[in-house]
Structures are given as structure tokens and as C-alpha cells.
């Protein structure tokens, strides 16, 4: 049995991932045009359909793997990996926002806010107790109420 904070984390984190996939689909043409306009990127093959889709799929796979280890395996290591990756993303956000179209910019800011809220839930008392018990269903359930 998961505490409410972990349930909330899952909903918000997976929602941000779904929104990110939608944003990728909506902005795909402009991203490809931008990549193909750079001769160095195009020459290296980074502007190909396969490379862009493969890179995106690997990123989504890593995100789902992190979610799985946090929400299903109560991994503190995965939690801190997510925190570190989010901090890295926040550090790179200003330079990324400067080149985005308005709609993608707004969606990216919403996704970032959702990820920060999801991470917040990982540090709530019921989530901390759940991580400490390694997600053991035999742990004292009153902690989660």
C-alpha cells in the first residue's frame, strides 16, 4: 500500500511525462526544422528522424524507469537521481527557454512546475516513512494515514 504522497507523486510525475510527450509531438516540425538548419548538426546525423525519435524514446524510458524505482520499489537512490536530474534541468532551463516558441515555452514551464511539485511529495512525512520501510506493506500502516 502506497501512502497518498507517493500516489500524488505518481499522478503528477506521469502527467508531466504525458504532457512532455504531447509537447514533443506538437513541436516536432519546428524542432526538426531547427536541427536541419544547423549544418553541423545535420552533417553529424543528429537531425534525422531516427536519431530524434530514438533520443526522445530513451529519455522517456529513463523517466519511466526512475518513476518505477521510486513509486514501486521505494528506492531512495532513484529519488535522489530524480532530484539531481531536475536540478540539472533547472540550471539549463534559462538557455533553453530563450529559443522556444511561446506555446512550447509555456508548456515547458508547466511541465517543470509539475515535476517540482511531484518531487515535493517525495519529501512529505508519509513518503519518507514509506521510503524508510522500503515500501514494505507489513510496515505500520498508521504512518500513512
Short mmCIF file of C-alpha atoms in Angstrom, two decimals:
data_model
loop_
_atom_site.label_atom_id
_atom_site.label_comp_id
_atom_site.label_asym_id
_atom_site.label_seq_id
_atom_site.Cartn_x
_atom_site.Cartn_y
_atom_site.Cartn_z
CA UNK A 1 0.00 0.00 0.00
CA UNK A 2 1.42 3.33 -1.04
CA UNK A 3 0.99 6.48 1.01
CA UNK A 4 -1.00 9.31 -0.51
CA UNK A 5 2.15 11.35 -1.19
CA UNK A 6 3.55 8.59 -3.41
CA UNK A 7 0.21 8.28 -5.21
CA UNK A 8 0.24 12.05 -5.77
CA UNK A 9 3.86 11.90 -6.94
CA UNK A 10 2.97 9.21 -9.49
CA UNK A 11 -0.02 11.08 -10.85
CA UNK A 12 1.78 14.38 -11.23
CA UNK A 13 5.06 12.93 -12.49
CA UNK A 14 3.40 10.69 -15.07
CA UNK A 15 1.13 13.59 -16.04
CA UNK A 16 4.19 15.77 -16.65
CA UNK A 17 5.70 12.99 -18.75
CA UNK A 18 2.50 12.70 -20.83
CA UNK A 19 2.42 16.47 -21.28
CA UNK A 20 6.05 16.35 -22.37
CA UNK A 21 5.26 13.71 -24.98
CA UNK A 22 2.39 15.86 -26.23
CA UNK A 23 4.67 18.89 -26.37
CA UNK A 24 7.23 16.86 -28.33
CA UNK A 25 4.59 15.79 -30.85
CA UNK A 26 3.21 19.32 -31.20
CA UNK A 27 6.63 20.92 -31.67
CA UNK A 28 8.23 18.13 -33.70
CA UNK A 29 8.19 20.00 -37.04
CA UNK A 30 9.78 23.16 -35.61
CA UNK A 31 12.42 21.14 -33.74
CA UNK A 32 13.33 19.20 -36.87
CA UNK A 33 13.48 22.40 -38.94
CA UNK A 34 15.78 24.00 -36.37
CA UNK A 35 18.06 20.96 -36.26
CA UNK A 36 18.21 20.66 -40.05
CA UNK A 37 19.01 24.37 -40.39
CA UNK A 38 22.25 23.88 -38.46
CA UNK A 39 24.74 22.41 -40.95
CA UNK A 40 26.97 20.86 -38.27
CA UNK A 41 24.03 19.07 -36.60
CA UNK A 42 22.64 17.91 -39.92
CA UNK A 43 26.04 16.67 -41.12
CA UNK A 44 26.54 14.61 -37.96
CA UNK A 45 23.15 12.94 -38.47
CA UNK A 46 21.57 14.42 -35.38
CA UNK A 47 18.74 15.91 -37.44
CA UNK A 48 17.45 12.56 -38.69
CA UNK A 49 14.05 11.20 -37.79
CA UNK A 50 15.56 8.09 -36.22
CA UNK A 51 18.01 9.98 -34.04
CA UNK A 52 15.41 12.45 -32.75
CA UNK A 53 12.79 9.78 -32.05
CA UNK A 54 15.38 7.43 -30.55
CA UNK A 55 16.73 10.12 -28.25
CA UNK A 56 13.23 11.07 -27.14
CA UNK A 57 12.28 7.43 -26.54
CA UNK A 58 15.42 6.83 -24.47
CA UNK A 59 14.63 9.92 -22.38
CA UNK A 60 11.06 8.78 -21.78
CA UNK A 61 12.29 5.30 -20.94
CA UNK A 62 14.72 6.67 -18.36
CA UNK A 63 11.93 8.79 -16.87
CA UNK A 64 9.65 5.76 -16.60
CA UNK A 65 12.44 3.69 -15.09
CA UNK A 66 13.09 6.35 -12.45
CA UNK A 67 9.34 6.52 -11.72
CA UNK A 68 9.20 2.72 -11.39
CA UNK A 69 12.07 2.58 -8.91
CA UNK A 70 10.63 5.43 -6.87
CA UNK A 71 6.94 4.54 -6.89
CA UNK A 72 7.13 0.76 -6.99
CA UNK A 73 10.44 -0.11 -5.34
CA UNK A 74 10.74 2.75 -2.81
CA UNK A 75 14.28 3.49 -3.97
CA UNK A 76 15.92 6.41 -2.23
CA UNK A 77 18.71 6.29 -4.82
CA UNK A 78 16.20 6.79 -7.66
CA UNK A 79 14.61 9.63 -5.70
CA UNK A 80 17.94 11.43 -5.45
CA UNK A 81 18.75 10.73 -9.09
CA UNK A 82 15.46 12.41 -9.99
CA UNK A 83 16.29 15.37 -7.75
CA UNK A 84 19.74 15.70 -9.35
CA UNK A 85 18.39 15.45 -12.91
CA UNK A 86 15.69 18.00 -12.11
CA UNK A 87 18.27 20.39 -10.65
CA UNK A 88 20.38 19.97 -13.78
CA UNK A 89 17.32 20.65 -15.92
CA UNK A 90 16.55 23.77 -13.91
CA UNK A 91 20.09 25.02 -14.41
CA UNK A 92 19.77 24.57 -18.18
CA UNK A 93 16.22 25.93 -18.38
CA UNK A 94 17.00 29.63 -18.98
CA UNK A 95 19.12 28.95 -22.06
CA UNK A 96 16.52 26.51 -23.40
CA UNK A 97 13.64 28.94 -22.93
CA UNK A 98 15.38 31.62 -24.98
CA UNK A 99 14.99 29.64 -28.21
CA UNK A 100 11.50 28.18 -27.72
CA UNK A 101 8.29 29.26 -29.41
CA UNK A 102 5.75 30.73 -26.98
CA UNK A 103 3.48 27.69 -26.73
CA UNK A 104 6.37 25.30 -26.09
CA UNK A 105 7.79 27.76 -23.56
CA UNK A 106 4.55 27.83 -21.57
CA UNK A 107 4.16 24.05 -21.72
CA UNK A 108 7.78 23.57 -20.64
CA UNK A 109 7.25 25.85 -17.65
CA UNK A 110 4.09 23.91 -16.69
CA UNK A 111 5.97 20.59 -17.01
CA UNK A 112 8.80 21.94 -14.87
CA UNK A 113 6.35 23.13 -12.21
CA UNK A 114 4.63 19.73 -12.23
CA UNK A 115 7.97 17.96 -11.76
CA UNK A 116 8.86 20.22 -8.84
CA UNK A 117 5.50 19.56 -7.19
CA UNK A 118 5.93 15.81 -7.77
CA UNK A 119 9.35 15.93 -6.10
CA UNK A 120 7.85 17.87 -3.19
CA UNK A 121 5.60 14.88 -2.49
CA UNK A 122 8.66 12.63 -2.16
CA UNK A 123 9.76 14.59 0.90
CA UNK A 124 6.46 14.57 2.79
CA UNK A 125 6.48 12.68 6.12
CA UNK A 126 4.39 9.76 4.84
CA UNK A 127 6.65 9.35 1.80
CA UNK A 128 9.80 9.46 3.95
CA UNK A 129 8.37 6.76 6.23
CA UNK A 130 7.48 4.67 3.18
CA UNK A 131 11.00 5.01 1.75
CA UNK A 132 12.46 4.11 5.16
CA UNK A 133 10.33 0.94 5.23
CA UNK A 134 11.46 0.15 1.65
CA UNK A 135 7.78 0.14 0.62
CA UNK A 136 7.13 -2.86 2.89
CA UNK A 137 3.37 -3.49 3.06
CA UNK A 138 3.86 -5.04 6.51
CA UNK A 139 5.13 -1.72 7.88
CA UNK A 140 2.98 0.19 10.34
CA UNK A 141 0.14 1.41 8.12
CA UNK A 142 -0.92 4.13 10.59
CA UNK A 143 2.09 6.12 9.40
CA UNK A 144 0.40 6.59 6.04
CA UNK A 145 -2.93 7.85 7.34
#
